[in-house]
Amino acid sequence: METQSLVDLAPLARLALLGIVVAAGPLAWIWLRHRGASPARRLHALTLLTAFLTFDLIVFGAFTRLTDSGLGCPDWPGCYGKASPIGARAEIHAAQTEMPTGPVTHGKAWIEMVHRYLATGVGVLITVMAIVAWTERRRGTPGLPSPWWPTATLAWVSVQGAFGAWTVTLKLYPAIVTAHLLGGLALLALLVIQAQRFAPKPLALSPVQHAALWVLAGLSVLQIALGGWVSTNYAVLACTDFPTCQGRWWPEMDFANAFVLRRELGAAADGSYLPFAALTAIHYTHRLFAYLVLAAMLVVAAMLRRAHRSGAWALVALAAWQLLSGLTNIVLEWPIVAALAHSAGAALLVGLLTLLLTRAALARSTVPAGAIAARAWSQG
């Protein structure tokens, strides 16, 4: 019986070509819309568009995970050694016939490959950003941030590609899948930072406000990691009631196995099946920590109400959005629309906090500390 290699680099060139095709549309749109603009403005527009497409990629990645399509093509970077599921029709049909309810179907294969095409397209756009940034730097074009930003972003998207490959080859290893999610959010944050540096809008904050914003960012990243751990371990339905879990305020939980990073999907630390009490611990920890993060979002929003009114209201709106979408996942037993909304809300929160922290950093780098404190004090 023939075995399928998990890593087959033969279709890599064809996949790269498809990524160029995907990126050609956004690049053409930028060129047509900003024909007469300066190089800095065109690069700024490309950075914003790439950030938007990265957000879309994160949400589609969540869709791939939620539809159990991560192994729709069980090798990488192609699909059974082909550049698309069209060429792998026979192999997919054979796998689906052998396991009708298994991870490989024609629909799942297309979802997985579309995710890879989109990721490759984003990688091409970031490559163009880096090339253009260095080219314009050598020409002495004014108004550009350091080209090392897109260079670092290109390096990071390459790391993301490696995590994507490991997600498949390690058969949805929970720690790798969660790291892949966090890496996508880090990529989004890098692009938001660059977009802000093209059009600086400094945000004067007091030291207390600035520290509170950083604390919220840290809590949010930890909460998103806990949420990713819930999703990648399929622990959402471990508690289907609210505010209690399994009818109790403190259900039976197995923390010893819940947060072991070096284990396969569905397996405990000793290799046995992961007990349901561990899934309960994963779910309930995320829920309890959500109360702290929601409270922190409201407190920081109140602190920013005068310094950045729109940012404060955005925090309140995202807090409500995440609470409602999270509750919907529990009460309605994980409908995909609510799950995607919850993932999108997490990405938007990362983008918003990155925007606010970048503007605060810009203010600190351009305005003396005493002036920042005085301005923050006058804003209340």
mmCIF file of C-alpha atoms in Angstrom:
data_model
loop_
_atom_site.group_PDB
_atom_site.id
_atom_site.type_symbol
_atom_site.label_atom_id
_atom_site.label_comp_id
_atom_site.label_asym_id
_atom_site.label_seq_id
_atom_site.Cartn_x
_atom_site.Cartn_y
_atom_site.Cartn_z
ATOM 1 C CA MET A 1 0.000 0.000 0.000
ATOM 2 C CA GLU A 2 1.336 3.444 -0.976
ATOM 3 C CA THR A 3 1.888 5.979 1.768
ATOM 4 C CA GLN A 4 1.555 9.714 1.339
ATOM 5 C CA SER A 5 4.528 11.848 2.354
ATOM 6 C CA LEU A 6 3.492 14.535 4.812
ATOM 7 C CA VAL A 7 5.839 17.094 3.267
ATOM 8 C CA ASP A 8 6.047 17.145 -0.511
ATOM 9 C CA LEU A 9 7.804 20.219 -1.889
ATOM 10 C CA ALA A 10 7.058 19.350 -5.526
ATOM 11 C CA PRO A 11 3.917 21.552 -5.686
ATOM 12 C CA LEU A 12 5.587 24.431 -3.831
ATOM 13 C CA ALA A 13 6.360 26.402 -6.998
ATOM 14 C CA ARG A 14 2.785 25.981 -8.245
ATOM 15 C CA LEU A 15 1.424 27.053 -4.867
ATOM 16 C CA ALA A 16 3.684 30.116 -4.950
ATOM 17 C CA LEU A 17 2.388 30.917 -8.427
ATOM 18 C CA LEU A 18 -1.187 30.694 -7.169
ATOM 19 C CA GLY A 19 -0.224 33.030 -4.318
ATOM 20 C CA ILE A 20 1.064 35.537 -6.868
ATOM 21 C CA VAL A 21 -2.241 35.253 -8.738
ATOM 22 C CA VAL A 22 -4.160 35.880 -5.489
ATOM 23 C CA ALA A 23 -1.974 38.897 -4.672
ATOM 24 C CA ALA A 24 -2.248 40.305 -8.205
ATOM 25 C CA GLY A 25 -5.803 41.530 -7.605
ATOM 26 C CA PRO A 26 -5.034 43.646 -4.510
ATOM 27 C CA LEU A 27 -1.824 44.960 -6.113
ATOM 28 C CA ALA A 28 -3.695 45.990 -9.265
ATOM 29 C CA TRP A 29 -6.371 47.686 -7.170
ATOM 30 C CA ILE A 30 -3.756 49.671 -5.240
ATOM 31 C CA TRP A 31 -1.999 50.706 -8.442
ATOM 32 C CA LEU A 32 -5.194 51.807 -10.183
ATOM 33 C CA ARG A 33 -6.640 53.627 -7.173
ATOM 34 C CA HIS A 34 -3.403 55.448 -6.288
ATOM 35 C CA ARG A 35 -1.794 56.007 -9.694
ATOM 36 C CA GLY A 36 -0.931 59.632 -9.057
ATOM 37 C CA ALA A 37 -0.100 59.269 -5.363
ATOM 38 C CA SER A 38 3.334 59.443 -3.802
ATOM 39 C CA PRO A 39 5.266 56.201 -3.154
ATOM 40 C CA ALA A 40 4.700 56.638 0.601
ATOM 41 C CA ARG A 41 0.941 56.913 0.130
ATOM 42 C CA ARG A 42 0.830 53.853 -2.144
ATOM 43 C CA LEU A 43 2.861 51.818 0.325
ATOM 44 C CA HIS A 44 0.612 53.008 3.148
ATOM 45 C CA ALA A 45 -2.458 51.875 1.191
ATOM 46 C CA LEU A 46 -0.832 48.494 0.507
ATOM 47 C CA THR A 47 -0.032 48.085 4.209
ATOM 48 C CA LEU A 48 -3.637 48.841 5.199
ATOM 49 C CA LEU A 49 -5.010 46.440 2.594
ATOM 50 C CA THR A 50 -2.607 43.700 3.676
ATOM 51 C CA ALA A 51 -3.671 44.197 7.298
ATOM 52 C CA PHE A 52 -7.326 43.874 6.254
ATOM 53 C CA LEU A 53 -6.597 40.693 4.277
ATOM 54 C CA THR A 54 -4.628 39.310 7.225
ATOM 55 C CA PHE A 55 -7.681 39.858 9.423
ATOM 56 C CA ASP A 56 -9.743 37.975 6.821
ATOM 57 C CA LEU A 57 -7.137 35.209 6.785
ATOM 58 C CA ILE A 58 -7.338 34.863 10.576
ATOM 59 C CA VAL A 59 -11.132 34.537 10.414
ATOM 60 C CA PHE A 60 -10.911 32.041 7.543
ATOM 61 C CA GLY A 61 -8.325 30.104 9.534
ATOM 62 C CA ALA A 62 -10.874 29.902 12.344
ATOM 63 C CA PHE A 63 -13.431 28.675 9.790
ATOM 64 C CA THR A 64 -10.952 26.014 8.661
ATOM 65 C CA ARG A 65 -10.492 24.862 12.244
ATOM 66 C CA LEU A 66 -14.190 24.990 13.142
ATOM 67 C CA THR A 67 -15.208 22.914 10.118
ATOM 68 C CA ASP A 68 -12.546 20.292 10.977
ATOM 69 C CA SER A 69 -10.853 21.014 7.650
ATOM 70 C CA GLY A 70 -7.300 21.299 8.973
ATOM 71 C CA LEU A 71 -6.478 17.828 7.644
ATOM 72 C CA GLY A 72 -8.653 18.120 4.539
ATOM 73 C CA CYS A 73 -5.374 17.751 2.663
ATOM 74 C CA PRO A 74 -3.179 15.612 4.932
ATOM 75 C CA ASP A 75 0.130 16.692 3.380
ATOM 76 C CA TRP A 76 1.879 20.024 2.846
ATOM 77 C CA PRO A 77 2.129 22.331 0.931
ATOM 78 C CA GLY A 78 -0.030 20.678 -1.726
ATOM 79 C CA CYS A 79 -2.928 18.272 -1.596
ATOM 80 C CA TYR A 80 -1.769 14.695 -2.115
ATOM 81 C CA GLY A 81 1.178 16.150 -3.984
ATOM 82 C CA LYS A 82 -1.036 18.284 -6.232
ATOM 83 C CA ALA A 83 -1.436 22.062 -6.298
ATOM 84 C CA SER A 84 -5.223 21.856 -5.802
ATOM 85 C CA PRO A 85 -7.949 19.364 -4.872
ATOM 86 C CA ILE A 86 -8.840 19.136 -8.579
ATOM 87 C CA GLY A 87 -5.716 17.128 -9.288
ATOM 88 C CA ALA A 88 -6.221 15.080 -6.115
ATOM 89 C CA ARG A 89 -9.814 14.030 -6.852
ATOM 90 C CA ALA A 90 -8.995 10.324 -6.915
ATOM 91 C CA GLU A 91 -6.988 10.361 -3.671
ATOM 92 C CA ILE A 92 -9.614 12.427 -1.849
ATOM 93 C CA HIS A 93 -12.391 10.140 -3.092
ATOM 94 C CA ALA A 94 -10.472 7.058 -1.915
ATOM 95 C CA ALA A 95 -9.843 8.576 1.537
ATOM 96 C CA GLN A 96 -13.481 9.663 1.875
ATOM 97 C CA THR A 97 -14.712 6.219 0.789
ATOM 98 C CA GLU A 98 -12.505 4.526 3.362
ATOM 99 C CA MET A 99 -13.603 6.932 6.138
ATOM 100 C CA PRO A 100 -16.865 8.702 5.202
ATOM 101 C CA THR A 101 -16.850 10.715 8.452
ATOM 102 C CA GLY A 102 -13.072 11.215 8.489
ATOM 103 C CA PRO A 103 -11.047 14.399 8.107
ATOM 104 C CA VAL A 104 -10.688 14.161 4.313
ATOM 105 C CA THR A 105 -13.590 15.181 2.069
ATOM 106 C CA HIS A 106 -13.741 17.225 -1.114
ATOM 107 C CA GLY A 107 -15.306 20.155 0.741
ATOM 108 C CA LYS A 108 -12.744 20.107 3.544
ATOM 109 C CA ALA A 109 -9.902 19.805 1.069
ATOM 110 C CA TRP A 110 -11.045 22.953 -0.710
ATOM 111 C CA ILE A 111 -11.431 24.864 2.569
ATOM 112 C CA GLU A 112 -7.915 23.882 3.646
ATOM 113 C CA MET A 113 -6.356 24.737 0.281
ATOM 114 C CA VAL A 114 -8.183 28.073 -0.024
ATOM 115 C CA HIS A 115 -6.729 28.937 3.401
ATOM 116 C CA ARG A 116 -3.257 28.115 2.060
ATOM 117 C CA TYR A 117 -3.838 30.130 -1.114
ATOM 118 C CA LEU A 118 -4.917 33.157 0.932
ATOM 119 C CA ALA A 119 -1.935 32.780 3.261
ATOM 120 C CA THR A 120 0.438 32.568 0.296
ATOM 121 C CA GLY A 121 -1.190 35.661 -1.242
ATOM 122 C CA VAL A 122 -0.651 37.611 1.989
ATOM 123 C CA GLY A 123 2.959 36.430 2.006
ATOM 124 C CA VAL A 124 3.429 37.755 -1.538
ATOM 125 C CA LEU A 125 1.944 41.134 -0.557
ATOM 126 C CA ILE A 126 4.291 41.397 2.423
ATOM 127 C CA THR A 127 7.228 40.486 0.173
ATOM 128 C CA VAL A 128 6.241 43.313 -2.183
ATOM 129 C CA MET A 129 5.982 45.665 0.805
ATOM 130 C CA ALA A 130 9.541 44.809 1.875
ATOM 131 C CA ILE A 131 10.966 45.177 -1.655
ATOM 132 C CA VAL A 132 9.236 48.518 -2.234
ATOM 133 C CA ALA A 133 10.250 49.837 1.195
ATOM 134 C CA TRP A 134 13.952 49.106 0.592
ATOM 135 C CA THR A 135 13.799 50.426 -2.979
ATOM 136 C CA GLU A 136 12.240 53.713 -1.877
ATOM 137 C CA ARG A 137 14.665 53.939 1.041
ATOM 138 C CA ARG A 138 17.608 53.806 -1.398
ATOM 139 C CA ARG A 139 15.940 56.513 -3.491
ATOM 140 C CA GLY A 140 15.624 58.706 -0.416
ATOM 141 C CA THR A 141 11.822 58.877 -0.586
ATOM 142 C CA PRO A 142 10.496 60.887 2.394
ATOM 143 C CA GLY A 143 7.599 59.908 4.656
ATOM 144 C CA LEU A 144 8.446 56.210 4.936
ATOM 145 C CA PRO A 145 8.927 54.253 8.166
ATOM 146 C CA SER A 146 11.988 52.065 8.525
ATOM 147 C CA PRO A 147 12.122 49.272 5.911
ATOM 148 C CA TRP A 148 13.104 46.932 8.715
ATOM 149 C CA TRP A 149 9.431 46.838 9.734
ATOM 150 C CA PRO A 150 8.216 45.085 6.558
ATOM 151 C CA THR A 151 11.397 42.984 6.616
ATOM 152 C CA ALA A 152 10.587 41.755 10.122
ATOM 153 C CA THR A 153 7.003 41.163 9.000
ATOM 154 C CA LEU A 154 8.251 39.063 6.072
ATOM 155 C CA ALA A 155 10.394 37.005 8.443
ATOM 156 C CA TRP A 156 7.414 36.512 10.745
ATOM 157 C CA VAL A 157 5.053 35.419 7.961
ATOM 158 C CA SER A 158 7.666 32.819 7.019
ATOM 159 C CA VAL A 159 7.555 31.518 10.585
ATOM 160 C CA GLN A 160 3.765 31.419 10.289
ATOM 161 C CA GLY A 161 4.117 29.291 7.173
ATOM 162 C CA ALA A 162 6.243 26.835 9.132
ATOM 163 C CA PHE A 163 3.624 26.637 11.886
ATOM 164 C CA GLY A 164 0.980 26.049 9.211
ATOM 165 C CA ALA A 165 3.000 23.139 7.886
ATOM 166 C CA TRP A 166 3.485 21.697 11.371
ATOM 167 C CA THR A 167 -0.239 22.014 12.016
ATOM 168 C CA VAL A 168 -0.793 19.495 9.214
ATOM 169 C CA THR A 169 2.233 17.236 9.624
ATOM 170 C CA LEU A 170 1.750 16.941 13.406
ATOM 171 C CA LYS A 171 -1.967 16.158 12.954
ATOM 172 C CA LEU A 172 -3.460 19.235 14.682
ATOM 173 C CA TYR A 173 -1.127 19.121 17.692
ATOM 174 C CA PRO A 174 -2.983 21.498 20.058
ATOM 175 C CA ALA A 175 0.047 23.558 21.102
ATOM 176 C CA ILE A 176 1.071 24.088 17.458
ATOM 177 C CA VAL A 177 -2.461 25.043 16.361
ATOM 178 C CA THR A 178 -2.758 27.538 19.222
ATOM 179 C CA ALA A 179 0.680 28.979 18.427
ATOM 180 C CA HIS A 180 -0.391 29.315 14.783
ATOM 181 C CA LEU A 181 -3.425 31.341 15.886
ATOM 182 C CA LEU A 182 -1.331 33.612 18.110
ATOM 183 C CA GLY A 183 1.218 34.004 15.331
ATOM 184 C CA GLY A 184 -1.501 35.211 12.969
ATOM 185 C CA LEU A 185 -2.565 37.819 15.507
ATOM 186 C CA ALA A 186 1.058 38.908 15.945
ATOM 187 C CA LEU A 187 1.265 39.339 12.167
ATOM 188 C CA LEU A 188 -1.830 41.528 12.256
ATOM 189 C CA ALA A 189 -0.280 43.615 15.052
ATOM 190 C CA LEU A 190 2.928 44.143 13.032
ATOM 191 C CA LEU A 191 0.926 45.430 10.073
ATOM 192 C CA VAL A 192 -1.156 47.759 12.255
ATOM 193 C CA ILE A 193 2.028 49.227 13.748
ATOM 194 C CA GLN A 194 3.403 49.941 10.267
ATOM 195 C CA ALA A 195 0.141 51.475 9.068
ATOM 196 C CA GLN A 196 0.164 53.829 12.048
ATOM 197 C CA ARG A 197 3.741 54.887 11.377
ATOM 198 C CA PHE A 198 2.833 56.119 7.899
ATOM 199 C CA ALA A 199 0.295 58.577 9.336
ATOM 200 C CA PRO A 200 1.343 59.228 12.948
ATOM 201 C CA LYS A 201 -1.422 60.286 15.326
ATOM 202 C CA PRO A 202 0.241 60.520 18.748
ATOM 203 C CA LEU A 203 -1.952 59.737 21.747
ATOM 204 C CA ALA A 204 -0.947 61.515 24.935
ATOM 205 C CA LEU A 205 -1.547 59.272 27.950
ATOM 206 C CA SER A 206 -0.560 59.594 31.576
ATOM 207 C CA PRO A 207 1.820 56.937 32.940
ATOM 208 C CA VAL A 208 -1.122 55.273 34.717
ATOM 209 C CA GLN A 209 -3.226 55.178 31.548
ATOM 210 C CA HIS A 210 -0.304 53.840 29.542
ATOM 211 C CA ALA A 211 0.418 51.128 32.111
ATOM 212 C CA ALA A 212 -3.268 50.164 32.269
ATOM 213 C CA LEU A 213 -3.344 49.793 28.488
ATOM 214 C CA TRP A 214 -0.329 47.476 28.586
ATOM 215 C CA VAL A 215 -1.889 45.416 31.374
ATOM 216 C CA LEU A 216 -5.061 45.035 29.308
ATOM 217 C CA ALA A 217 -2.996 43.990 26.293
ATOM 218 C CA GLY A 218 -1.223 41.326 28.344
ATOM 219 C CA LEU A 219 -4.480 40.015 29.808
ATOM 220 C CA SER A 220 -6.083 39.982 26.359
ATOM 221 C CA VAL A 221 -3.258 37.954 24.804
ATOM 222 C CA LEU A 222 -3.457 35.436 27.635
ATOM 223 C CA GLN A 223 -7.238 35.196 27.274
ATOM 224 C CA ILE A 224 -6.976 34.711 23.512
ATOM 225 C CA ALA A 225 -4.430 31.952 24.110
ATOM 226 C CA LEU A 226 -6.854 30.312 26.555
ATOM 227 C CA GLY A 227 -9.635 30.655 23.983
ATOM 228 C CA GLY A 228 -7.447 29.129 21.305
ATOM 229 C CA TRP A 229 -6.703 26.260 23.696
ATOM 230 C CA VAL A 230 -10.441 25.730 24.166
ATOM 231 C CA SER A 231 -11.004 25.649 20.419
ATOM 232 C CA THR A 232 -8.043 23.469 19.484
ATOM 233 C CA ASN A 233 -8.980 20.926 22.165
ATOM 234 C CA TYR A 234 -12.678 21.052 21.168
ATOM 235 C CA ALA A 235 -13.651 21.914 24.741
ATOM 236 C CA VAL A 236 -16.379 24.454 23.923
ATOM 237 C CA LEU A 237 -19.208 22.045 24.735
ATOM 238 C CA ALA A 238 -17.687 20.875 28.021
ATOM 239 C CA CYS A 239 -20.006 23.426 29.658
ATOM 240 C CA THR A 240 -23.356 24.020 27.985
ATOM 241 C CA ASP A 241 -25.000 26.095 30.715
ATOM 242 C CA PHE A 242 -24.340 29.573 32.069
ATOM 243 C CA PRO A 243 -23.347 31.010 34.503
ATOM 244 C CA THR A 244 -22.813 27.576 36.049
ATOM 245 C CA CYS A 245 -21.026 24.681 34.362
ATOM 246 C CA GLN A 246 -22.661 21.254 34.379
ATOM 247 C CA GLY A 247 -25.120 22.660 36.915
ATOM 248 C CA ARG A 248 -22.389 23.570 39.402
ATOM 249 C CA TRP A 249 -20.384 26.658 40.220
ATOM 250 C CA TRP A 250 -17.215 24.572 40.534
ATOM 251 C CA PRO A 251 -17.501 21.409 38.405
ATOM 252 C CA GLU A 252 -15.087 18.498 38.523
ATOM 253 C CA MET A 253 -11.892 19.598 36.758
ATOM 254 C CA ASP A 254 -8.582 17.948 35.915
ATOM 255 C CA PHE A 255 -5.974 20.703 35.723
ATOM 256 C CA ALA A 256 -3.083 18.217 35.685
ATOM 257 C CA ASN A 257 -3.934 17.162 32.131
ATOM 258 C CA ALA A 258 -5.748 20.283 30.942
ATOM 259 C CA PHE A 259 -2.749 22.500 30.260
ATOM 260 C CA VAL A 260 -0.051 20.033 29.264
ATOM 261 C CA LEU A 261 1.467 21.465 26.076
ATOM 262 C CA ARG A 262 3.429 18.440 24.894
ATOM 263 C CA ARG A 263 0.623 16.061 24.013
ATOM 264 C CA GLU A 264 -1.354 15.059 20.964
ATOM 265 C CA LEU A 265 -4.969 16.029 20.261
ATOM 266 C CA GLY A 266 -7.327 14.125 22.569
ATOM 267 C CA ALA A 267 -4.480 12.574 24.557
ATOM 268 C CA ALA A 268 -3.490 13.052 28.184
ATOM 269 C CA ALA A 269 0.068 13.523 29.399
ATOM 270 C CA ASP A 270 0.579 9.751 29.715
ATOM 271 C CA GLY A 271 -0.800 9.027 26.256
ATOM 272 C CA SER A 272 -4.214 7.851 27.429
ATOM 273 C CA TYR A 273 -7.461 9.495 26.376
ATOM 274 C CA LEU A 274 -7.897 13.039 27.659
ATOM 275 C CA PRO A 275 -10.500 12.878 30.451
ATOM 276 C CA PHE A 276 -13.644 14.973 30.195
ATOM 277 C CA ALA A 277 -12.714 16.710 33.458
ATOM 278 C CA ALA A 278 -9.652 18.116 31.669
ATOM 279 C CA LEU A 279 -11.853 19.551 28.910
ATOM 280 C CA THR A 280 -14.022 21.079 31.628
ATOM 281 C CA ALA A 281 -10.963 22.690 33.228
ATOM 282 C CA ILE A 282 -9.901 24.125 29.852
ATOM 283 C CA HIS A 283 -13.338 25.602 29.183
ATOM 284 C CA TYR A 284 -14.028 26.921 32.680
ATOM 285 C CA THR A 285 -10.603 28.567 33.027
ATOM 286 C CA HIS A 286 -11.254 30.521 29.834
ATOM 287 C CA ARG A 287 -14.691 31.523 31.118
ATOM 288 C CA LEU A 288 -13.467 32.655 34.532
ATOM 289 C CA PHE A 289 -10.585 34.625 33.023
ATOM 290 C CA ALA A 290 -13.061 36.292 30.641
ATOM 291 C CA TYR A 291 -14.719 38.025 33.607
ATOM 292 C CA LEU A 292 -11.383 39.616 34.537
ATOM 293 C CA VAL A 293 -10.628 40.711 30.967
ATOM 294 C CA LEU A 294 -14.113 42.165 30.449
ATOM 295 C CA ALA A 295 -13.803 44.152 33.661
ATOM 296 C CA ALA A 296 -10.352 45.382 32.606
ATOM 297 C CA MET A 297 -11.697 46.468 29.202
ATOM 298 C CA LEU A 298 -14.414 48.545 30.855
ATOM 299 C CA VAL A 299 -11.984 50.096 33.348
ATOM 300 C CA VAL A 300 -9.502 51.056 30.619
ATOM 301 C CA ALA A 301 -12.362 52.390 28.480
ATOM 302 C CA ALA A 302 -13.393 54.645 31.355
ATOM 303 C CA MET A 303 -9.797 55.834 31.741
ATOM 304 C CA LEU A 304 -9.547 56.662 28.014
ATOM 305 C CA ARG A 305 -12.943 58.327 27.650
ATOM 306 C CA ARG A 306 -11.378 61.798 27.273
ATOM 307 C CA ALA A 307 -7.953 60.977 25.843
ATOM 308 C CA HIS A 308 -9.393 58.855 23.017
ATOM 309 C CA ARG A 309 -13.190 58.799 23.052
ATOM 310 C CA SER A 310 -13.615 56.644 19.942
ATOM 311 C CA GLY A 311 -11.090 54.113 21.260
ATOM 312 C CA ALA A 312 -12.904 53.962 24.589
ATOM 313 C CA TRP A 313 -16.243 53.280 22.909
ATOM 314 C CA ALA A 314 -14.621 50.694 20.652
ATOM 315 C CA LEU A 315 -13.382 48.851 23.757
ATOM 316 C CA VAL A 316 -16.897 48.893 25.238
ATOM 317 C CA ALA A 317 -18.379 47.638 21.956
ATOM 318 C CA LEU A 318 -15.824 44.834 21.697
ATOM 319 C CA ALA A 319 -16.441 43.835 25.303
ATOM 320 C CA ALA A 320 -20.168 43.500 24.560
ATOM 321 C CA TRP A 321 -19.445 41.705 21.263
ATOM 322 C CA GLN A 322 -17.165 39.131 22.888
ATOM 323 C CA LEU A 323 -19.535 38.562 25.789
ATOM 324 C CA LEU A 324 -22.554 38.009 23.526
ATOM 325 C CA SER A 325 -20.741 35.831 20.989
ATOM 326 C CA GLY A 326 -19.151 33.784 23.783
ATOM 327 C CA LEU A 327 -22.507 33.223 25.487
ATOM 328 C CA THR A 328 -24.065 32.287 22.144
ATOM 329 C CA ASN A 329 -21.400 29.607 21.678
ATOM 330 C CA ILE A 330 -22.371 28.091 25.018
ATOM 331 C CA VAL A 331 -26.154 28.424 24.953
ATOM 332 C CA LEU A 332 -26.654 27.491 21.291
ATOM 333 C CA GLU A 333 -23.959 24.789 21.397
ATOM 334 C CA TRP A 334 -21.254 26.296 19.233
ATOM 335 C CA PRO A 335 -22.942 27.586 16.069
ATOM 336 C CA ILE A 336 -20.272 28.374 13.515
ATOM 337 C CA VAL A 337 -21.458 31.961 12.987
ATOM 338 C CA ALA A 338 -21.057 32.764 16.686
ATOM 339 C CA ALA A 339 -17.704 30.990 16.841
ATOM 340 C CA LEU A 340 -16.419 32.993 13.877
ATOM 341 C CA ALA A 341 -17.765 36.204 15.414
ATOM 342 C CA HIS A 342 -15.879 35.412 18.631
ATOM 343 C CA SER A 343 -12.626 34.813 16.716
ATOM 344 C CA ALA A 344 -13.133 38.007 14.698
ATOM 345 C CA GLY A 345 -13.720 39.967 17.904
ATOM 346 C CA ALA A 346 -10.434 38.711 19.332
ATOM 347 C CA ALA A 347 -8.575 39.828 16.199
ATOM 348 C CA LEU A 348 -10.266 43.240 16.291
ATOM 349 C CA LEU A 349 -9.294 43.634 19.948
ATOM 350 C CA VAL A 350 -5.645 42.906 19.106
ATOM 351 C CA GLY A 351 -5.800 45.439 16.283
ATOM 352 C CA LEU A 352 -7.380 48.118 18.489
ATOM 353 C CA LEU A 353 -4.943 47.656 21.374
ATOM 354 C CA THR A 354 -2.008 47.695 18.961
ATOM 355 C CA LEU A 355 -3.299 50.930 17.426
ATOM 356 C CA LEU A 356 -3.682 52.614 20.815
ATOM 357 C CA LEU A 357 -0.301 51.448 22.114
ATOM 358 C CA THR A 358 1.449 52.506 18.900
ATOM 359 C CA ARG A 359 -0.068 55.985 19.082
ATOM 360 C CA ALA A 360 0.895 56.230 22.754
ATOM 361 C CA ALA A 361 4.467 55.184 21.876
ATOM 362 C CA LEU A 362 4.596 57.803 19.124
ATOM 363 C CA ALA A 363 3.525 60.471 21.600
ATOM 364 C CA ARG A 364 6.234 59.460 24.043
ATOM 365 C CA SER A 365 8.907 59.548 21.341
ATOM 366 C CA THR A 366 7.979 63.016 20.062
ATOM 367 C CA VAL A 367 6.696 64.887 23.126
ATOM 368 C CA PRO A 368 8.588 65.532 26.392
ATOM 369 C CA ALA A 369 7.349 63.476 29.329
ATOM 370 C CA GLY A 370 6.226 66.552 31.242
ATOM 371 C CA ALA A 371 4.080 67.750 28.350
ATOM 372 C CA ILE A 372 2.467 64.298 28.049
ATOM 373 C CA ALA A 373 1.620 64.260 31.749
ATOM 374 C CA ALA A 374 0.204 67.796 31.605
ATOM 375 C CA ARG A 375 -1.922 67.040 28.561
ATOM 376 C CA ALA A 376 -3.203 63.763 30.054
ATOM 377 C CA TRP A 377 -4.024 65.579 33.308
ATOM 378 C CA SER A 378 -6.000 68.259 31.446
ATOM 379 C CA GLN A 379 -7.992 65.509 29.692
ATOM 380 C CA GLY A 380 -8.974 64.048 33.047
#
